Amino acid sequence: EAGVAQSPRYKIIEKRQSVAFWCNPISGHATLYWYQQILGQGPKLLIQFQNNGVVDDSQLPKDRFSAERLKGVDSTLKIQPAKLEDSAVYLCASSLGKEPNSPLHFGNGTRLTVT
Amino acid sequence: AQSVAQPEDQVNVAEGNPLTVKCTYSVSGNPYLFWYVQYPNRGLQFLLKYITGDNLVKGSYGFEAEFNKSQTSFHLKKPSALVSDSALYFCAVREHTGKLIFGQGTTLQVKP
């Protein structure tokens, strides 16, 4: 099966600019997650979707970050305006559901550098 | 709140020797525990999981993990390390909502 697809792989922007990331999950996976991985740290959940509904966005900085999952398939994550501390790898993951037996499958991530 | 801890930032082993990467957990209720591996410039790859059943779980690439309830540990092990096992390893606990909470990661360095 095809894996989780993410684009772009790399992005460099200046602070206060905006940026968007795209994710295409594995076909049939109802649950989609966006994680932020800062260098030297473990990934931190930003937002979780179940189909096109939000399950958890408690760690999403809503003043600058937004995400949507149109039609319960693809998803986009946007940052506007970006800050230096947003420099990180943004990982998208999907799973069949939220059951423990259903592991998360991760994409290769988008590495964002904010200068 | 549920959490996992990886007490070692880095583990160094010689090729052919056994390796252990440590993980301890703190959860309320039944623990659902996972190990993932991350190679440079790549996403996380699933290695193995403990949901219920046998305390020794076997996974991909010859890795296994031992669940120990009394010590609240879930250490990753491999009998004979390969240079290609060098990577960043993450332990994680899964909440009932489905999300994974990760430890801070352990870099495994296997030297020839």
PDB file of C-alpha atoms in Angstrom:
ATOM      1  CA  GLU A   1       0.000   0.000   0.000  1.00  0.00           C
ATOM      2  CA  ALA A   2       1.133   3.542  -0.617  1.00  0.00           C
ATOM      3  CA  GLY A   3       2.339   5.370   2.463  1.00  0.00           C
ATOM      4  CA  VAL A   4       1.455   8.753   3.881  1.00  0.00           C
ATOM      5  CA  ALA A   5       2.465  11.457   1.412  1.00  0.00           C
ATOM      6  CA  GLN A   6       3.594  14.902   2.512  1.00  0.00           C
ATOM      7  CA  SER A   7       4.738  17.968   0.620  1.00  0.00           C
ATOM      8  CA  PRO A   8       6.884  19.931   0.432  1.00  0.00           C
ATOM      9  CA  ARG A   9       9.862  18.092   1.951  1.00  0.00           C
ATOM     10  CA  TYR A  10      11.653  21.320   2.848  1.00  0.00           C
ATOM     11  CA  LYS A  11      10.582  24.935   3.256  1.00  0.00           C
ATOM     12  CA  ILE A  12      12.537  28.027   4.228  1.00  0.00           C
ATOM     13  CA  ILE A  13      10.643  31.225   5.025  1.00  0.00           C
ATOM     14  CA  GLU A  14      11.220  34.454   6.877  1.00  0.00           C
ATOM     15  CA  LYS A  15       9.474  35.212  10.139  1.00  0.00           C
ATOM     16  CA  ARG A  16       6.009  36.725   9.778  1.00  0.00           C
ATOM     17  CA  GLN A  17       5.502  34.970   6.436  1.00  0.00           C
ATOM     18  CA  SER A  18       2.887  32.264   5.958  1.00  0.00           C
ATOM     19  CA  VAL A  19       3.361  28.638   4.957  1.00  0.00           C
ATOM     20  CA  ALA A  20       1.169  25.612   4.227  1.00  0.00           C
ATOM     21  CA  PHE A  21       1.844  21.907   4.383  1.00  0.00           C
ATOM     22  CA  TRP A  22      -0.120  19.177   2.666  1.00  0.00           C
ATOM     23  CA  CYS A  23      -0.780  15.563   3.689  1.00  0.00           C
ATOM     24  CA  ASN A  24      -2.417  12.662   1.873  1.00  0.00           C
ATOM     25  CA  PRO A  25      -3.049   9.769   4.297  1.00  0.00           C
ATOM     26  CA  ILE A  26      -3.157   6.086   3.501  1.00  0.00           C
ATOM     27  CA  SER A  27      -6.354   5.210   1.663  1.00  0.00           C
ATOM     28  CA  GLY A  28      -9.123   4.233   4.029  1.00  0.00           C
ATOM     29  CA  HIS A  29      -7.511   5.658   7.142  1.00  0.00           C
ATOM     30  CA  ALA A  30     -10.114   7.575   9.088  1.00  0.00           C
ATOM     31  CA  THR A  31      -7.794   9.168  11.623  1.00  0.00           C
ATOM     32  CA  LEU A  32      -5.197  11.792  10.690  1.00  0.00           C
ATOM     33  CA  TYR A  33      -2.655  13.469  12.958  1.00  0.00           C
ATOM     34  CA  TRP A  34      -0.288  16.414  12.620  1.00  0.00           C
ATOM     35  CA  TYR A  35       2.771  16.338  14.870  1.00  0.00           C
ATOM     36  CA  GLN A  36       5.505  18.933  15.424  1.00  0.00           C
ATOM     37  CA  GLN A  37       9.013  17.609  16.047  1.00  0.00           C
ATOM     38  CA  ILE A  38      11.513  20.174  17.289  1.00  0.00           C
ATOM     39  CA  LEU A  39      15.159  19.167  17.010  1.00  0.00           C
ATOM     40  CA  GLY A  40      16.192  17.005  19.954  1.00  0.00           C
ATOM     41  CA  GLN A  41      12.650  16.374  21.130  1.00  0.00           C
ATOM     42  CA  GLY A  42       9.963  13.772  20.591  1.00  0.00           C
ATOM     43  CA  PRO A  43       7.036  14.578  18.306  1.00  0.00           C
ATOM     44  CA  LYS A  44       4.204  16.570  19.869  1.00  0.00           C
ATOM     45  CA  LEU A  45       0.620  16.289  18.670  1.00  0.00           C
ATOM     46  CA  LEU A  46      -0.792  19.487  17.165  1.00  0.00           C
ATOM     47  CA  ILE A  47      -4.151  18.260  15.933  1.00  0.00           C
ATOM     48  CA  GLN A  48      -6.040  15.009  15.386  1.00  0.00           C
ATOM     49  CA  PHE A  49      -8.904  14.464  12.944  1.00  0.00           C
ATOM     50  CA  GLN A  50     -11.432  11.653  12.863  1.00  0.00           C
ATOM     51  CA  ASN A  51     -12.737  11.756   9.290  1.00  0.00           C
ATOM     52  CA  ASN A  52     -13.245  15.521   8.839  1.00  0.00           C
ATOM     53  CA  GLY A  53     -13.957  16.304  12.491  1.00  0.00           C
ATOM     54  CA  VAL A  54     -11.429  17.535  15.044  1.00  0.00           C
ATOM     55  CA  VAL A  55     -10.803  15.146  17.954  1.00  0.00           C
ATOM     56  CA  ASP A  56      -7.993  17.003  19.724  1.00  0.00           C
ATOM     57  CA  ASP A  57      -6.461  20.403  18.996  1.00  0.00           C
ATOM     58  CA  SER A  58      -5.521  21.280  22.545  1.00  0.00           C
ATOM     59  CA  GLN A  59      -1.820  21.791  21.669  1.00  0.00           C
ATOM     60  CA  LEU A  60      -2.423  23.777  18.484  1.00  0.00           C
ATOM     61  CA  PRO A  61      -1.411  27.472  18.781  1.00  0.00           C
ATOM     62  CA  LYS A  62      -4.682  28.671  17.328  1.00  0.00           C
ATOM     63  CA  ASP A  63      -3.601  32.302  17.015  1.00  0.00           C
ATOM     64  CA  ARG A  64      -1.233  31.311  14.210  1.00  0.00           C
ATOM     65  CA  PHE A  65      -1.840  27.677  13.265  1.00  0.00           C
ATOM     66  CA  SER A  66      -4.843  26.277  11.436  1.00  0.00           C
ATOM     67  CA  ALA A  67      -5.643  22.929   9.886  1.00  0.00           C
ATOM     68  CA  GLU A  68      -8.413  21.412   7.878  1.00  0.00           C
ATOM     69  CA  ARG A  69      -9.281  18.049   6.439  1.00  0.00           C
ATOM     70  CA  LEU A  70     -11.562  18.481   3.492  1.00  0.00           C
ATOM     71  CA  LYS A  71     -13.878  15.567   2.724  1.00  0.00           C
ATOM     72  CA  GLY A  72     -12.135  13.486   5.360  1.00  0.00           C
ATOM     73  CA  VAL A  73      -9.140  12.668   3.172  1.00  0.00           C
ATOM     74  CA  ASP A  74      -6.334  15.172   2.467  1.00  0.00           C
ATOM     75  CA  SER A  75      -5.310  17.689   5.069  1.00  0.00           C
ATOM     76  CA  THR A  76      -3.474  21.013   5.135  1.00  0.00           C
ATOM     77  CA  LEU A  77      -1.703  22.672   8.030  1.00  0.00           C
ATOM     78  CA  LYS A  78      -1.069  26.418   7.844  1.00  0.00           C
ATOM     79  CA  ILE A  79       1.071  28.784   9.871  1.00  0.00           C
ATOM     80  CA  GLN A  80       0.417  32.513   9.631  1.00  0.00           C
ATOM     81  CA  PRO A  81       2.463  34.402  10.665  1.00  0.00           C
ATOM     82  CA  ALA A  82       5.472  32.170  11.318  1.00  0.00           C
ATOM     83  CA  LYS A  83       7.835  32.704  14.250  1.00  0.00           C
ATOM     84  CA  LEU A  84      11.418  31.573  14.662  1.00  0.00           C
ATOM     85  CA  GLU A  85      10.333  28.940  17.200  1.00  0.00           C
ATOM     86  CA  ASP A  86       8.156  27.262  14.558  1.00  0.00           C
ATOM     87  CA  SER A  87      11.303  25.836  12.965  1.00  0.00           C
ATOM     88  CA  ALA A  88      10.719  22.087  13.193  1.00  0.00           C
ATOM     89  CA  VAL A  89       9.748  18.995  11.233  1.00  0.00           C
ATOM     90  CA  TYR A  90       6.013  18.683  10.718  1.00  0.00           C
ATOM     91  CA  LEU A  91       4.911  15.073  10.551  1.00  0.00           C
ATOM     92  CA  CYS A  92       1.608  13.802   9.275  1.00  0.00           C
ATOM     93  CA  ALA A  93       0.374  10.372  10.342  1.00  0.00           C
ATOM     94  CA  SER A  94      -2.717   8.296   9.750  1.00  0.00           C
ATOM     95  CA  SER A  95      -4.340   5.213  11.226  1.00  0.00           C
ATOM     96  CA  LEU A  96      -7.371   3.093  10.441  1.00  0.00           C
ATOM     97  CA  GLY A  97      -8.935   4.255  13.674  1.00  0.00           C
ATOM     98  CA  LYS A  98      -8.086   5.220  17.221  1.00  0.00           C
ATOM     99  CA  GLU A  99      -8.069   1.648  18.543  1.00  0.00           C
ATOM    100  CA  PRO A 100      -4.799   0.571  20.211  1.00  0.00           C
ATOM    101  CA  ASN A 101      -4.278  -2.215  17.670  1.00  0.00           C
ATOM    102  CA  SER A 102      -4.232   0.258  14.814  1.00  0.00           C
ATOM    103  CA  PRO A 103      -0.697   1.712  14.613  1.00  0.00           C
ATOM    104  CA  LEU A 104       0.056   5.173  13.275  1.00  0.00           C
ATOM    105  CA  HIS A 105       1.830   5.374   9.912  1.00  0.00           C
ATOM    106  CA  PHE A 106       3.976   8.454   9.416  1.00  0.00           C
ATOM    107  CA  GLY A 107       4.971  10.417   6.355  1.00  0.00           C
ATOM    108  CA  ASN A 108       8.539  11.636   5.805  1.00  0.00           C
ATOM    109  CA  GLY A 109       7.692  15.064   7.153  1.00  0.00           C
ATOM    110  CA  THR A 110       8.217  18.659   6.084  1.00  0.00           C
ATOM    111  CA  ARG A 111      11.271  20.395   7.503  1.00  0.00           C
ATOM    112  CA  LEU A 112      10.478  24.065   8.110  1.00  0.00           C
ATOM    113  CA  THR A 113      13.192  26.629   8.722  1.00  0.00           C
ATOM    114  CA  VAL A 114      12.083  30.119   9.785  1.00  0.00           C
ATOM    115  CA  THR A 115      14.797  32.790   9.483  1.00  0.00           C
TER     116      THR A 115
ATOM    117  CA  ALA B   1      -1.573  12.479  32.400  1.00  0.00           C
ATOM    118  CA  GLN B   2       0.091   9.633  30.573  1.00  0.00           C
ATOM    119  CA  SER B   3       3.777   9.824  29.774  1.00  0.00           C
ATOM    120  CA  VAL B   4       6.863   7.865  28.835  1.00  0.00           C
ATOM    121  CA  ALA B   5      10.474   8.545  29.710  1.00  0.00           C
ATOM    122  CA  GLN B   6      13.638   7.493  27.941  1.00  0.00           C
ATOM    123  CA  PRO B   7      16.438   8.000  30.438  1.00  0.00           C
ATOM    124  CA  GLU B   8      19.335   7.760  27.959  1.00  0.00           C
ATOM    125  CA  ASP B   9      19.976  10.370  25.265  1.00  0.00           C
ATOM    126  CA  GLN B  10      22.400   8.014  23.530  1.00  0.00           C
ATOM    127  CA  VAL B  11      23.313   4.336  23.620  1.00  0.00           C
ATOM    128  CA  ASN B  12      26.550   3.056  22.115  1.00  0.00           C
ATOM    129  CA  VAL B  13      27.117  -0.608  21.310  1.00  0.00           C
ATOM    130  CA  ALA B  14      29.513  -2.605  19.199  1.00  0.00           C
ATOM    131  CA  GLU B  15      28.197  -4.490  16.191  1.00  0.00           C
ATOM    132  CA  GLY B  16      27.233  -8.042  17.134  1.00  0.00           C
ATOM    133  CA  ASN B  17      26.625  -7.200  20.793  1.00  0.00           C
ATOM    134  CA  PRO B  18      23.157  -7.165  22.354  1.00  0.00           C
ATOM    135  CA  LEU B  19      21.466  -3.791  22.709  1.00  0.00           C
ATOM    136  CA  THR B  20      18.889  -2.373  25.083  1.00  0.00           C
ATOM    137  CA  VAL B  21      17.101   0.966  24.788  1.00  0.00           C
ATOM    138  CA  LYS B  22      15.218   1.837  27.955  1.00  0.00           C
ATOM    139  CA  CYS B  23      11.703   3.177  28.398  1.00  0.00           C
ATOM    140  CA  THR B  24       9.525   3.658  31.471  1.00  0.00           C
ATOM    141  CA  TYR B  25       5.899   4.662  31.452  1.00  0.00           C
ATOM    142  CA  SER B  26       3.301   6.314  33.638  1.00  0.00           C
ATOM    143  CA  VAL B  27      -0.325   5.618  32.744  1.00  0.00           C
ATOM    144  CA  SER B  28      -3.695   5.258  34.361  1.00  0.00           C
ATOM    145  CA  GLY B  29      -5.382   2.071  33.291  1.00  0.00           C
ATOM    146  CA  ASN B  30      -4.013  -0.421  30.769  1.00  0.00           C
ATOM    147  CA  PRO B  31      -0.861   0.717  28.964  1.00  0.00           C
ATOM    148  CA  TYR B  32      -0.734   0.607  25.177  1.00  0.00           C
ATOM    149  CA  LEU B  33       2.964   0.936  24.376  1.00  0.00           C
ATOM    150  CA  PHE B  34       4.822   1.375  21.103  1.00  0.00           C
ATOM    151  CA  TRP B  35       8.339   1.656  19.737  1.00  0.00           C
ATOM    152  CA  TYR B  36       9.154   3.663  16.597  1.00  0.00           C
ATOM    153  CA  VAL B  37      12.458   4.218  14.788  1.00  0.00           C
ATOM    154  CA  GLN B  38      13.472   7.322  12.842  1.00  0.00           C
ATOM    155  CA  TYR B  39      16.264   7.382  10.265  1.00  0.00           C
ATOM    156  CA  PRO B  40      17.764  10.739   9.164  1.00  0.00           C
ATOM    157  CA  ASN B  41      15.365  12.882   7.138  1.00  0.00           C
ATOM    158  CA  ARG B  42      12.677  10.227   7.366  1.00  0.00           C
ATOM    159  CA  GLY B  43       9.406   9.832   9.210  1.00  0.00           C
ATOM    160  CA  LEU B  44       8.862   7.424  12.069  1.00  0.00           C
ATOM    161  CA  GLN B  45       8.599   3.714  11.320  1.00  0.00           C
ATOM    162  CA  PHE B  46       6.560   1.396  13.517  1.00  0.00           C
ATOM    163  CA  LEU B  47       8.627  -1.357  15.166  1.00  0.00           C
ATOM    164  CA  LEU B  48       6.330  -3.102  17.646  1.00  0.00           C
ATOM    165  CA  LYS B  49       3.525  -2.663  20.123  1.00  0.00           C
ATOM    166  CA  TYR B  50       2.250  -4.063  23.418  1.00  0.00           C
ATOM    167  CA  ILE B  51      -1.501  -4.118  23.855  1.00  0.00           C
ATOM    168  CA  THR B  52      -2.097  -7.220  25.952  1.00  0.00           C
ATOM    169  CA  GLY B  53      -0.860 -10.792  26.258  1.00  0.00           C
ATOM    170  CA  ASP B  54       2.732 -12.018  26.338  1.00  0.00           C
ATOM    171  CA  ASN B  55       5.181  -9.715  28.045  1.00  0.00           C
ATOM    172  CA  LEU B  56       7.786 -10.339  25.321  1.00  0.00           C
ATOM    173  CA  VAL B  57       6.741  -8.702  22.081  1.00  0.00           C
ATOM    174  CA  LYS B  58       8.514  -9.381  18.798  1.00  0.00           C
ATOM    175  CA  GLY B  59       8.671  -6.780  16.071  1.00  0.00           C
ATOM    176  CA  SER B  60      10.342  -5.739  12.851  1.00  0.00           C
ATOM    177  CA  TYR B  61      14.048  -6.087  11.979  1.00  0.00           C
ATOM    178  CA  GLY B  62      14.731  -8.571  14.805  1.00  0.00           C
ATOM    179  CA  PHE B  63      13.743  -6.183  17.578  1.00  0.00           C
ATOM    180  CA  GLU B  64      11.753  -7.217  20.615  1.00  0.00           C
ATOM    181  CA  ALA B  65      10.540  -5.496  23.744  1.00  0.00           C
ATOM    182  CA  GLU B  66       9.829  -6.687  27.241  1.00  0.00           C
ATOM    183  CA  PHE B  67       6.820  -5.335  29.108  1.00  0.00           C
ATOM    184  CA  ASN B  68       7.349  -5.281  32.879  1.00  0.00           C
ATOM    185  CA  LYS B  69       4.311  -4.131  34.832  1.00  0.00           C
ATOM    186  CA  SER B  70       5.973  -4.094  38.250  1.00  0.00           C
ATOM    187  CA  GLN B  71       8.807  -1.887  36.997  1.00  0.00           C
ATOM    188  CA  THR B  72       6.559   0.073  34.590  1.00  0.00           C
ATOM    189  CA  SER B  73       9.103  -0.493  31.860  1.00  0.00           C
ATOM    190  CA  PHE B  74       9.030  -1.391  28.186  1.00  0.00           C
ATOM    191  CA  HIS B  75      12.653  -1.782  27.113  1.00  0.00           C
ATOM    192  CA  LEU B  76      13.588  -2.373  23.478  1.00  0.00           C
ATOM    193  CA  LYS B  77      16.095  -5.151  22.828  1.00  0.00           C
ATOM    194  CA  LYS B  78      17.962  -6.906  20.066  1.00  0.00           C
ATOM    195  CA  PRO B  79      20.275  -9.901  20.553  1.00  0.00           C
ATOM    196  CA  SER B  80      22.864  -8.807  17.970  1.00  0.00           C
ATOM    197  CA  ALA B  81      23.177  -5.194  16.841  1.00  0.00           C
ATOM    198  CA  LEU B  82      23.887  -4.153  13.251  1.00  0.00           C
ATOM    199  CA  VAL B  83      25.528  -0.931  12.094  1.00  0.00           C
ATOM    200  CA  SER B  84      22.346  -0.293  10.105  1.00  0.00           C
ATOM    201  CA  ASP B  85      20.361  -0.204  13.373  1.00  0.00           C
ATOM    202  CA  SER B  86      21.933   3.178  14.127  1.00  0.00           C
ATOM    203  CA  ALA B  87      19.016   5.601  14.325  1.00  0.00           C
ATOM    204  CA  LEU B  88      16.768   7.553  16.700  1.00  0.00           C
ATOM    205  CA  TYR B  89      14.345   5.416  18.713  1.00  0.00           C
ATOM    206  CA  PHE B  90      11.123   6.615  20.312  1.00  0.00           C
ATOM    207  CA  CYS B  91       8.984   4.946  22.926  1.00  0.00           C
ATOM    208  CA  ALA B  92       5.338   6.022  22.996  1.00  0.00           C
ATOM    209  CA  VAL B  93       2.104   5.442  24.878  1.00  0.00           C
ATOM    210  CA  ARG B  94      -1.263   5.545  23.163  1.00  0.00           C
ATOM    211  CA  GLU B  95      -4.218   7.286  24.779  1.00  0.00           C
ATOM    212  CA  HIS B  96      -7.824   6.178  24.423  1.00  0.00           C
ATOM    213  CA  THR B  97      -8.354   8.999  21.910  1.00  0.00           C
ATOM    214  CA  GLY B  98      -5.818   7.335  19.626  1.00  0.00           C
ATOM    215  CA  LYS B  99      -3.004   9.850  19.892  1.00  0.00           C
ATOM    216  CA  LEU B 100       0.555   8.798  20.684  1.00  0.00           C
ATOM    217  CA  ILE B 101       2.574  10.530  23.380  1.00  0.00           C
ATOM    218  CA  PHE B 102       6.275  10.178  22.687  1.00  0.00           C
ATOM    219  CA  GLY B 103       9.365  10.108  24.836  1.00  0.00           C
ATOM    220  CA  GLN B 104      12.256  12.405  24.029  1.00  0.00           C
ATOM    221  CA  GLY B 105      14.059   9.774  21.995  1.00  0.00           C
ATOM    222  CA  THR B 106      17.297   7.780  22.298  1.00  0.00           C
ATOM    223  CA  THR B 107      20.022   7.843  19.670  1.00  0.00           C
ATOM    224  CA  LEU B 108      21.451   4.381  19.060  1.00  0.00           C
ATOM    225  CA  GLN B 109      24.978   4.289  17.699  1.00  0.00           C
ATOM    226  CA  VAL B 110      26.271   0.882  16.583  1.00  0.00           C
ATOM    227  CA  LYS B 111      29.980   0.842  15.803  1.00  0.00           C
ATOM    228  CA  PRO B 112      31.687  -1.699  13.554  1.00  0.00           C
TER     229      PRO B 112
END
